[in-house]
Short mmCIF file of C-alpha atoms and ligand atoms in Angstrom, two decimals:
data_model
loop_
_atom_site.label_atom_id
_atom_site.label_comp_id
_atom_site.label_asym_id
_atom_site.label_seq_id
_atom_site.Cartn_x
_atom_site.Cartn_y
_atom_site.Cartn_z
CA UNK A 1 198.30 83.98 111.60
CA UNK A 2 199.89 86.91 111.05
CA UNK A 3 202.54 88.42 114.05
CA UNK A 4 200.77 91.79 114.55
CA UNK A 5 200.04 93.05 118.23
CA UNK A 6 197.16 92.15 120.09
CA UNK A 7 194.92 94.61 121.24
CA UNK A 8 191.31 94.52 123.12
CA UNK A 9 189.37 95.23 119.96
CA UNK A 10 186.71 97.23 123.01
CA UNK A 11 189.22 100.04 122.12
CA UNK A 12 188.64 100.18 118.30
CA UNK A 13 186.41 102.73 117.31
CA UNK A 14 184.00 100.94 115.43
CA UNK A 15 180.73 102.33 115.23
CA UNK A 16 182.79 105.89 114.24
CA UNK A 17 184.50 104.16 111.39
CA UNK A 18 181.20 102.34 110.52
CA UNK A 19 179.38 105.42 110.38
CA UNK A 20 181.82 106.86 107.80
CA UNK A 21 180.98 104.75 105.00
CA UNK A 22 177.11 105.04 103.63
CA UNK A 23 177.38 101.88 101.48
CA UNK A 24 177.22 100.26 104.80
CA UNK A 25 174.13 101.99 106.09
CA UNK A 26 171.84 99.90 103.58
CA UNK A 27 170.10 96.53 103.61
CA UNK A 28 170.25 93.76 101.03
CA UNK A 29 167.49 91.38 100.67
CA UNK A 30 166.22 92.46 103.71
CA UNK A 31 169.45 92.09 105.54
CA UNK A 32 171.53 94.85 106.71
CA UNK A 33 174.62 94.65 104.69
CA UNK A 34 177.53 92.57 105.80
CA UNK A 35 180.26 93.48 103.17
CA UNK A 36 183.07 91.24 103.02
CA UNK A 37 184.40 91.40 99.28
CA UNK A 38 186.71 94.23 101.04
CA UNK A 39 189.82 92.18 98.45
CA UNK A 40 188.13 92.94 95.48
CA UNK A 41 187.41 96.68 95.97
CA UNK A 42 186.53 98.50 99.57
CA UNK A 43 183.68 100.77 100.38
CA UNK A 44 184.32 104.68 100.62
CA UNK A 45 183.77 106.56 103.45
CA UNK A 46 181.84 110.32 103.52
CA UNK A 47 185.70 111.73 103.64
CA UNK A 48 186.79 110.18 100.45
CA UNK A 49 183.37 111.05 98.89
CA UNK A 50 183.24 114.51 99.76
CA UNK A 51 186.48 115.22 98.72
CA UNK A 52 185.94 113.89 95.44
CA UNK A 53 182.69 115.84 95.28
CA UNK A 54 183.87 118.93 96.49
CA UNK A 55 187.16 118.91 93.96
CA UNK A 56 184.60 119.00 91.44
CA UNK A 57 182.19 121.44 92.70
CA UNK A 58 184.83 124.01 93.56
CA UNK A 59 188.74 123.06 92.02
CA UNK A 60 188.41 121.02 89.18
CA UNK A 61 190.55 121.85 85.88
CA UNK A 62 193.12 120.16 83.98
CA UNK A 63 196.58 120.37 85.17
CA UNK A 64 200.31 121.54 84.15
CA UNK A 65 198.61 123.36 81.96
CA UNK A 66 196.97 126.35 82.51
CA UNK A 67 198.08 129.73 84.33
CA UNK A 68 193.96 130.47 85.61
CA UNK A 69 193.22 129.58 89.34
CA UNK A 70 191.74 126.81 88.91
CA UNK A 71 194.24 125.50 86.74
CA UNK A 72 196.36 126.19 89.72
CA UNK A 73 194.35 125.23 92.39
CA UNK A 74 193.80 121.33 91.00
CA UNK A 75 197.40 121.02 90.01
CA UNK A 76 198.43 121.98 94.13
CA UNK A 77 195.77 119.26 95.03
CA UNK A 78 197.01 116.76 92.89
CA UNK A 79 200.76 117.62 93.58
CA UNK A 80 199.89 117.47 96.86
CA UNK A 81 198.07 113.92 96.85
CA UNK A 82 201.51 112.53 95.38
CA UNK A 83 203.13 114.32 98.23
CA UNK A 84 200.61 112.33 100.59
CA UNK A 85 201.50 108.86 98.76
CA UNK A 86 205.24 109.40 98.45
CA UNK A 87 205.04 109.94 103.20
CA UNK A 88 202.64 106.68 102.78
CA UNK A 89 205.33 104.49 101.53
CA UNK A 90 208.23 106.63 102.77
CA UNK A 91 209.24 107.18 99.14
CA UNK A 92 212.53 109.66 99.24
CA UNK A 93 210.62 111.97 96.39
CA UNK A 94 207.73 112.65 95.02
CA UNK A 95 209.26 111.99 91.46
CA UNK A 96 209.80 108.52 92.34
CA UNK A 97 206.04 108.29 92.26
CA UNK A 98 203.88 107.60 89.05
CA UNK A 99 200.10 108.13 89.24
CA UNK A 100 198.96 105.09 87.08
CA UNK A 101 194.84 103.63 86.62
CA UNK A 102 195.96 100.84 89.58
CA UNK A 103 197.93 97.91 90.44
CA UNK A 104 197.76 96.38 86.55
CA UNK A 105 198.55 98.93 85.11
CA UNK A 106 201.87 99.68 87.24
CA UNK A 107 202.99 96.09 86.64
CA UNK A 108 202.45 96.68 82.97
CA UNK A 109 204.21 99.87 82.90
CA UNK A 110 207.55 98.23 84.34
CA UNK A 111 207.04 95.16 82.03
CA UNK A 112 206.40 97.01 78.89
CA UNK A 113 209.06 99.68 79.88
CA UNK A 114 211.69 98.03 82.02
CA UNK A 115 210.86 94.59 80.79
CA UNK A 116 211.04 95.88 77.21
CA UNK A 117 213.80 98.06 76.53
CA UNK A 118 215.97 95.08 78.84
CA UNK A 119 215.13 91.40 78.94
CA UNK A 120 216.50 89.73 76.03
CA UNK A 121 216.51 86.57 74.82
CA UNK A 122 217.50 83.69 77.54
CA UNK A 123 216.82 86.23 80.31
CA UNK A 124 214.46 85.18 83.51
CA UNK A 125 211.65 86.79 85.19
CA UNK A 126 210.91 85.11 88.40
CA UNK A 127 207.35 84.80 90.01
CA UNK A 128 205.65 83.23 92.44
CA UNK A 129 203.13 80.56 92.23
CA UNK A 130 200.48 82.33 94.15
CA UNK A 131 200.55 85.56 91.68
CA UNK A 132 197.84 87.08 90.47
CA UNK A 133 196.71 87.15 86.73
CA UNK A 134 198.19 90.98 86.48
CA UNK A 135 201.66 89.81 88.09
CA UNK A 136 201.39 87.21 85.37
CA UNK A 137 200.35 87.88 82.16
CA UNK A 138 202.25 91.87 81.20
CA UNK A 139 205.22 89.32 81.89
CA UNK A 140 204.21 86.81 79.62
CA UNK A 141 203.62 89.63 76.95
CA UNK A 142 206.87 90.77 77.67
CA UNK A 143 208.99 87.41 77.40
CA UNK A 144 207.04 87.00 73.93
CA UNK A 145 207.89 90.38 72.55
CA UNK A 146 211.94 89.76 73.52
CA UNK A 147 212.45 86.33 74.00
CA UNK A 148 212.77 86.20 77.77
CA UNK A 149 211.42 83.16 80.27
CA UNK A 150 209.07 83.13 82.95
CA UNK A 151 210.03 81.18 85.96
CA UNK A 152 208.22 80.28 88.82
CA UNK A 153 208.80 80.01 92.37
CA UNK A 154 206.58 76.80 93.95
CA UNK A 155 204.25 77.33 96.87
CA UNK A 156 203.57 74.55 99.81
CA UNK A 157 200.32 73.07 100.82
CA UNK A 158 199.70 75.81 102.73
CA UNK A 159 200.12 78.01 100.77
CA UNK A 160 203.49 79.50 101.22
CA UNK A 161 206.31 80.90 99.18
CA UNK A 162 209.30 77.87 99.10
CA UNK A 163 212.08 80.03 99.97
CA UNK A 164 214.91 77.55 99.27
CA UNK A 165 213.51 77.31 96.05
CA UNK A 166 213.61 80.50 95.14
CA UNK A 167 216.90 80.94 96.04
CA UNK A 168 217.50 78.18 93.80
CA UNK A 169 215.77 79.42 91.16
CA UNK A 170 217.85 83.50 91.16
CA UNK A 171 220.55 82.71 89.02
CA UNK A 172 222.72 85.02 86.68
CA UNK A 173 219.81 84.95 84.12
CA UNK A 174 217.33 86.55 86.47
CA UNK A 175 216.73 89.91 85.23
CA UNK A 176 213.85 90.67 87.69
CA UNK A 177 211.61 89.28 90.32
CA UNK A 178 208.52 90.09 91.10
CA UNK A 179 206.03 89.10 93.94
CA UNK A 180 203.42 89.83 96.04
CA UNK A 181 203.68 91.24 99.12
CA UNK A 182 200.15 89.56 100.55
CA UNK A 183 198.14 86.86 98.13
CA UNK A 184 194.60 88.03 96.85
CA UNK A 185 193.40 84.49 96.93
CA UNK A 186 194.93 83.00 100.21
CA UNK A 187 195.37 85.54 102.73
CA UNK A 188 199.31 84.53 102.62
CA UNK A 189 202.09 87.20 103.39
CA UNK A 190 205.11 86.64 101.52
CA UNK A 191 208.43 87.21 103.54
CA UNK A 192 208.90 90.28 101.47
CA UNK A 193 212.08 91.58 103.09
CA UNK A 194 213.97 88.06 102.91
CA UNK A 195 213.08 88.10 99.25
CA UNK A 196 214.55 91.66 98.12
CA UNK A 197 218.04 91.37 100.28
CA UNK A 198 218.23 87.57 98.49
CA UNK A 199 217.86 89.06 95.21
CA UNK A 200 220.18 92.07 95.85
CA UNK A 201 222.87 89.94 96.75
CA UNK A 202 222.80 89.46 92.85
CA UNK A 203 222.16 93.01 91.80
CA UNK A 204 218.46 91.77 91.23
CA UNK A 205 215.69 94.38 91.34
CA UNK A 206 212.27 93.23 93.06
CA UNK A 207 208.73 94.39 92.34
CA UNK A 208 206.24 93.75 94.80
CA UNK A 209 202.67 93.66 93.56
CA UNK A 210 201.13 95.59 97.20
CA UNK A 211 197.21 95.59 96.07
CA UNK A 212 196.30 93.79 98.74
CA UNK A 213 199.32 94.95 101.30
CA UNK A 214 198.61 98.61 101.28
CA UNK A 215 195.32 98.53 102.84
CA UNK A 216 195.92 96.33 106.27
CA UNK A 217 199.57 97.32 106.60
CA UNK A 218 202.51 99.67 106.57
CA UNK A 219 204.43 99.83 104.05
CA UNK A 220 207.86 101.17 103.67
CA UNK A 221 209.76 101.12 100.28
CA UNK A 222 213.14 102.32 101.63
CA UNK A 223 213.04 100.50 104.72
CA UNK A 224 212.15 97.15 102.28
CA UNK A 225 214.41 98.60 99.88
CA UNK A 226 212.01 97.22 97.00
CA UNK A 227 212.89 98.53 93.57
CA UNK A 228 209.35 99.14 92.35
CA UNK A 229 205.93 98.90 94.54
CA UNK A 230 203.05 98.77 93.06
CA UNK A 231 199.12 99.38 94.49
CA UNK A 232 195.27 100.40 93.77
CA UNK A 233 193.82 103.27 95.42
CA UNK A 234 190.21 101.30 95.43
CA UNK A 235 191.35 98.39 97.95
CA UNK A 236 192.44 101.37 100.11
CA UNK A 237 188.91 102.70 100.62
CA UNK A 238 190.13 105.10 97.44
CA UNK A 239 188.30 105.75 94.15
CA UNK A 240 189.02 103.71 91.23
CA UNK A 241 190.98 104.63 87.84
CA UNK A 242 193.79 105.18 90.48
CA UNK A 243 196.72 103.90 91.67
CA UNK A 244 200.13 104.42 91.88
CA UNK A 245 204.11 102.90 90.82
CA UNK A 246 206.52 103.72 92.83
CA UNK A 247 210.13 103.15 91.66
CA UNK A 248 213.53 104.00 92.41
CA UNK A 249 214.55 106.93 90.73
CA UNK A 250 217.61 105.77 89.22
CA UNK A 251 215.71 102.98 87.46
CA UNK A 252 213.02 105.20 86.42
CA UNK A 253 215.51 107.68 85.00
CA UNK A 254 216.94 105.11 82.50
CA UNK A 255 213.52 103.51 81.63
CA UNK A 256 211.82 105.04 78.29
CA UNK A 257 208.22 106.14 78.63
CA UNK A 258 205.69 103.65 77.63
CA UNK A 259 202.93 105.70 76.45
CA UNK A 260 203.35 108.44 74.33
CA UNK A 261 200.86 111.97 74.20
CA UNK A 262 200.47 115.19 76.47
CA UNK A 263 201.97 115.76 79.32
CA UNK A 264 205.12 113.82 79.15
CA UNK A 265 207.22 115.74 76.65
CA UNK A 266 209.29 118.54 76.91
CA UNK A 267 209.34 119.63 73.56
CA UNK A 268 207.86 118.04 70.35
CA UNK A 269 209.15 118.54 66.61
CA UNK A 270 207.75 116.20 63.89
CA UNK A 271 211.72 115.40 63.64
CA UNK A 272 212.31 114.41 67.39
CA UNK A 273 210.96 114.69 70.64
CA UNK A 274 212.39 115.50 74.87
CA UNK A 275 210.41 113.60 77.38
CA UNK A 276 209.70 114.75 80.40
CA UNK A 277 211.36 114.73 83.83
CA UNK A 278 209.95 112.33 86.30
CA UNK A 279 207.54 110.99 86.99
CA UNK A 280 205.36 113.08 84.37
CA UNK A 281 207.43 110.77 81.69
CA UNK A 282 205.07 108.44 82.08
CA UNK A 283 202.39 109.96 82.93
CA UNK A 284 200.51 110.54 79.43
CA UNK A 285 197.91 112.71 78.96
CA UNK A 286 195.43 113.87 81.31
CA UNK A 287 195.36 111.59 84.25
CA UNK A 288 192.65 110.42 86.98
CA UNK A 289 192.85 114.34 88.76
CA UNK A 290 190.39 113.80 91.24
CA UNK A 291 190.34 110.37 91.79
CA UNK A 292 194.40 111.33 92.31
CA UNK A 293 192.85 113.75 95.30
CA UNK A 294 190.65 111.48 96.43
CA UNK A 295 192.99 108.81 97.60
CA UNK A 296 195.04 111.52 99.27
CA UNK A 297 192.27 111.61 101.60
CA UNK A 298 191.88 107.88 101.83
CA UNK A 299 195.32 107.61 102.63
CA UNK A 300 194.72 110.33 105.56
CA UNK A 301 191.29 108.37 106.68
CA UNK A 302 193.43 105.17 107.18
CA UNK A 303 196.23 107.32 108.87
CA UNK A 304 194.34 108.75 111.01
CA UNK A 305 192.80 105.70 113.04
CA UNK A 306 196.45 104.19 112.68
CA UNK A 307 198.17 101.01 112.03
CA UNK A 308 198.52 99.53 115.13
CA UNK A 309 194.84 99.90 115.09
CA UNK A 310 193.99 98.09 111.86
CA UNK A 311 196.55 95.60 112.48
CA UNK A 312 194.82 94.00 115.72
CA UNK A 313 191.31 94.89 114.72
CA UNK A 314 191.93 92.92 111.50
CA UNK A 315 193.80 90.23 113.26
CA UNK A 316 191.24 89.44 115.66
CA UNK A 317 188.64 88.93 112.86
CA UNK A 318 190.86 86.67 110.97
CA UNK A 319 191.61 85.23 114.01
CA UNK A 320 188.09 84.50 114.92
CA UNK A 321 186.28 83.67 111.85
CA UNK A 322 189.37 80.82 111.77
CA UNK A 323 188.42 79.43 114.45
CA UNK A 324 184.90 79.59 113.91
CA UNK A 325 185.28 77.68 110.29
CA UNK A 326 186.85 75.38 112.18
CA UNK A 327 184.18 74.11 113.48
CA UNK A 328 181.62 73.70 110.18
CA UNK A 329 182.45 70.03 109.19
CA UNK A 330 183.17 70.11 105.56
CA UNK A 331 184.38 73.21 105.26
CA UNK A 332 188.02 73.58 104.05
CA UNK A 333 190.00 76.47 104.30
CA UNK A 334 192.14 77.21 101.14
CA UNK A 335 195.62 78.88 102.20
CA UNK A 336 196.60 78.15 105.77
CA UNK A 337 199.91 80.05 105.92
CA UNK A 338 201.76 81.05 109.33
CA UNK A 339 201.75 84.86 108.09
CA UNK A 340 198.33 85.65 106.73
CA UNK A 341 196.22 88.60 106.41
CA UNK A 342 192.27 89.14 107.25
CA UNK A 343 191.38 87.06 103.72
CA UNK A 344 189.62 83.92 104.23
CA UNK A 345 189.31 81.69 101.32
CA UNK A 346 187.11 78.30 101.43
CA UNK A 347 185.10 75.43 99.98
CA UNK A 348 182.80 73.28 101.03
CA UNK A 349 182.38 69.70 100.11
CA UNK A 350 179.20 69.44 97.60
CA UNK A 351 178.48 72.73 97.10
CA UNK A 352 179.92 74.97 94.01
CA UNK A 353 181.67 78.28 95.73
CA UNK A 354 179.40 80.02 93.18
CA UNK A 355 175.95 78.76 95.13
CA UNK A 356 178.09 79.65 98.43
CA UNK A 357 178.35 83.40 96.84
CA UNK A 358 174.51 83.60 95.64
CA UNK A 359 173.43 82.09 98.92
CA UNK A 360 175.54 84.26 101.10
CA UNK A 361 173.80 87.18 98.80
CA UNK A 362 170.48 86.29 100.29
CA UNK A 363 171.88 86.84 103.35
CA UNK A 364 173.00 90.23 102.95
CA UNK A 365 176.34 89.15 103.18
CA UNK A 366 178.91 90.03 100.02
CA UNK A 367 182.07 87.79 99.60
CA UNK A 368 183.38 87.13 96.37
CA UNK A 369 183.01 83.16 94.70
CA UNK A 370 185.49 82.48 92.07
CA UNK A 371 188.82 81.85 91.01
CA UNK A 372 189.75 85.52 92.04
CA UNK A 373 192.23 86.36 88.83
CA UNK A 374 194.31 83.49 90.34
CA UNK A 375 193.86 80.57 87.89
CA UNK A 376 197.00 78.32 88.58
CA UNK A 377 196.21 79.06 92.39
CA UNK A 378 193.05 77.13 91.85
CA UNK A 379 194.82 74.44 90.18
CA UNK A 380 197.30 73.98 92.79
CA UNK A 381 194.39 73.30 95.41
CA UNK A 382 193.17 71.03 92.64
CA UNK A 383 189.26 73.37 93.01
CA UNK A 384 187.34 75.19 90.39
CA UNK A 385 187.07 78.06 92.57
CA UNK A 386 187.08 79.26 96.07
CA UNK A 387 184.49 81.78 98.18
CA UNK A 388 186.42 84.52 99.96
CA UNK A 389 185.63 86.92 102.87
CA UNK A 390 188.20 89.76 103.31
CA UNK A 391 187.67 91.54 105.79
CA UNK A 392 188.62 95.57 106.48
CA UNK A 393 188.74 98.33 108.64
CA UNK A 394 184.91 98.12 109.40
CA UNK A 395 183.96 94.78 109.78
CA UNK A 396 183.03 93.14 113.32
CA UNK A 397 182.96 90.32 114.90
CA UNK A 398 178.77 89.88 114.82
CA UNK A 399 179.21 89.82 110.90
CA UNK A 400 181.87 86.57 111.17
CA UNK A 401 179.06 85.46 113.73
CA UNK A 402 176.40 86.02 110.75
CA UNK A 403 178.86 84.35 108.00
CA UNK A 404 179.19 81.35 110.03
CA UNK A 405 175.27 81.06 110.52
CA UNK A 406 174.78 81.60 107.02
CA UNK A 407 177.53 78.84 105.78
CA UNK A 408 175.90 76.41 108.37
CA UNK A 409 172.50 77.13 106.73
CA UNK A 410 173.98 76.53 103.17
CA UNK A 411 175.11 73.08 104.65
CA UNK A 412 171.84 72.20 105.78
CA UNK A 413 169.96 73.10 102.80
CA UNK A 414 172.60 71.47 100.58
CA UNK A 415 172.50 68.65 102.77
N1 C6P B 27 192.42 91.65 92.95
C1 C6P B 27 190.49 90.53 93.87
O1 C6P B 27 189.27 90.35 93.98
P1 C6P B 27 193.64 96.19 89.94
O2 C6P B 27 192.50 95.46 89.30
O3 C6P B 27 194.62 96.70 88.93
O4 C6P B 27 193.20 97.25 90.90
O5 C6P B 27 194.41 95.13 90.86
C2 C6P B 27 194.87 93.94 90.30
C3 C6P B 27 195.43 93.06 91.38
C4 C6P B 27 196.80 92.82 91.39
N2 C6P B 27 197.36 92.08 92.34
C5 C6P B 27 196.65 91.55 93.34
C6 C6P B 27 197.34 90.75 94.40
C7 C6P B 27 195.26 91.74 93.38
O6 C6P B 27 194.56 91.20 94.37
C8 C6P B 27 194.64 92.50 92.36
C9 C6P B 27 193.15 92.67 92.33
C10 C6P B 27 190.98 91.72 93.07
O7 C6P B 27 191.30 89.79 94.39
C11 C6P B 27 190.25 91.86 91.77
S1 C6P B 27 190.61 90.56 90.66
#
């Protein structure tokens, strides 16, 4: 389990953050809601919502590009929801951070644009084998446009990063790794600071793929030191369509946009065009404005009942529903790392994850059966699929109590 401090979770305001978020207010099937598919997208609460709502009752325009108030007005909220994400990662400047649609999209950015305009053929990418499809594939692409090789760094059977392998595996080929910071499909936490100072030590830059970091802990890019962090705004209790890339500005600087259009020229001649200055160089055309503003105010909702807070409250859910799975005969958990967040992932013996999922449905209770974008994570474990709880800011300990009833029914009925 994951180091984090303890704390009596008596102290955790619960029923105020549970009151926030409407989605949770319903019943399903019958069932008050018990929503633990928190890894695949979170649930909003009323101060995300109403931002949203009241940006586009009262401030919404384009941007950059108009002199009228309102043009005005929605470019200061915007500018200042980059402001809010640049503090959240302890970014040095706010060009250093690129609003983007989410998490794929930033790793394809730096693929098609770093990736593109350096790797060459005989170059290395190194990965991990616990990556998810989008820290896999915009590399793939990327080795096939310019002849570069994908390499990948072996996990244990628990599900952890082999670090002696990949220091084996950073040679003077490597052009760029790129991990990430907590697995989608196992929970694990990679040793994220260990990795970057390894890969410095040979003038290596490191991406780390943060989608499911950002929401369950801090995050600092300078204290890391990571080249290029990438996350969603929708795991973050955010809207979707955004997300953000941040990267060092000296790398930025020297990488070519990657989508041309609006908004990230200077000038434009049919002879020859400026970019940009960062980050609206890659930033084409008219971005996610609101959505932009709304995750400044998720970012603020998470803030504001604290890290320490999340950290324990997550921990002891993690923590509990462990132990509680522990004790459903048949039931195998899939990723069993030391350092692991609030994801449980797990099979049973004779029934498909999918028929755990639709079961669990009938329950009220949402996790998410599959092989969560994470094919050759699923191979590893040698299963077609795994069900997974994740588990956020507003989940309690009654709803583990109610998972674990509901798996034991599935095993009776099942047989
Ligand atoms: N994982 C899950 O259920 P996007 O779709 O761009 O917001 O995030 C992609 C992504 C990248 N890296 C990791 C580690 C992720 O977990 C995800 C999204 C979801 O696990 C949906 S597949």
């Amino acid at each position: 389990m994951s180091t984090v401090p303890t704390q009596s979770p008596q102290t955790y305001p619960i029923d105020r953050i549970r009151a926030d978020f409407p989605a949770l207010q319903q019943q399903i099937r019958g069932k008050p809601l018990v929503y633990l598919d928190n890894a695949a997208s979170a649930q909003k609460p009323n101060q995300v919502i109403d931002t949203l709502a009241d940006f586009y009752r009262h401030d919404f325009s384009n941007i950059h590009r108009s002199v009228h108030t309102l043009g005005e007005r929605a470019t200061a909220k915007y500018e200042a929801a980059r402001d809010t994400v640049r503090r959240f990662l302890n970014a040095r400047q706010t060009e250093e951070i690129v609003f983007v649609r989410g998490t794929t999209e930033a790793i394809n950015l730096v693929a098609q644009s770093f990736g593109g305009s350096q790797f060459k053929e005989g170059d290395e990418i190194l990965i991990s084998a616990m990556e998810h499809h989008s820290n896999i594939v915009p590399w793939q692409m990327v080795c096939q446009q310019t002849g570069a090789r994908l390499r990948v760094v072996p996990i244990n059977d628990h599900g952890e990063l082999i670090l002696e392998e990949y220091q084996r595996l950073l040679g003077s080929r490597t052009r760029l790794v790129s991990i990430t910071h907590m697995s989608n499909a196992l929970g694990t936490l990679n040793p994220v600071k260990e990795i970057i100072d390894l890969a410095h030590t040979r003038e290596i830059p490191v991406l780390l793929d943060g989608a499911q970091a950002v929401p369950h802990l801090p995050v600092d890019v300078q204290a890391l030191d990571c080249d290029f962090y990438a996350f969603s705004g929708h795991k973050l209790y955010g809207p979707t369509g955004i997300g953000v890339l941040y990267g060092k500005r000296e790398l930025l600087e020297a990488m070519p946009p990657w989508q041309g259009g609006g908004e990230m020229i200077r000038t434009v001649t049919f002879e020859k065009t400026e970019y940009n200055e960062l980050p609206y160089k890659f930033e084409a055309g008219t971005p996610a404005i609101a959505e932009a503003v709304g995750l400044g105010a998720a970012i603020d909702y998470v803030e504001a009942i604290g890290w320490d807070h999340i950290a324990a409250h997550e921990h002891a859910l993690i923590e509990y529903a462990t132990e509680m799975v522990h004790t459903i005969p048949g039931l195998g958990i899939i990723g069993t790392a030391a350092e692991k967040g609030a994801i449980l992932s797990f099979a049973l013996d004779r029934v498909h994850p999918h028929d755990i999922g639709t079961f669990l449905d009938h329950y009220g209770i949402a996790v998410r059966a599959g092989h969560h974008c994470a094919m050759p994570v699923m191979d590893f474990f040698k299963v077609p699929a795994t069900a997974r709880a994740s588990f956020g800011i507003y989940n309690t300990l009654e709803e583990v109590d109610q998972l674990i009833h509901a798996i034991k029914e599935i095993i009776k009925v099942f047989g």
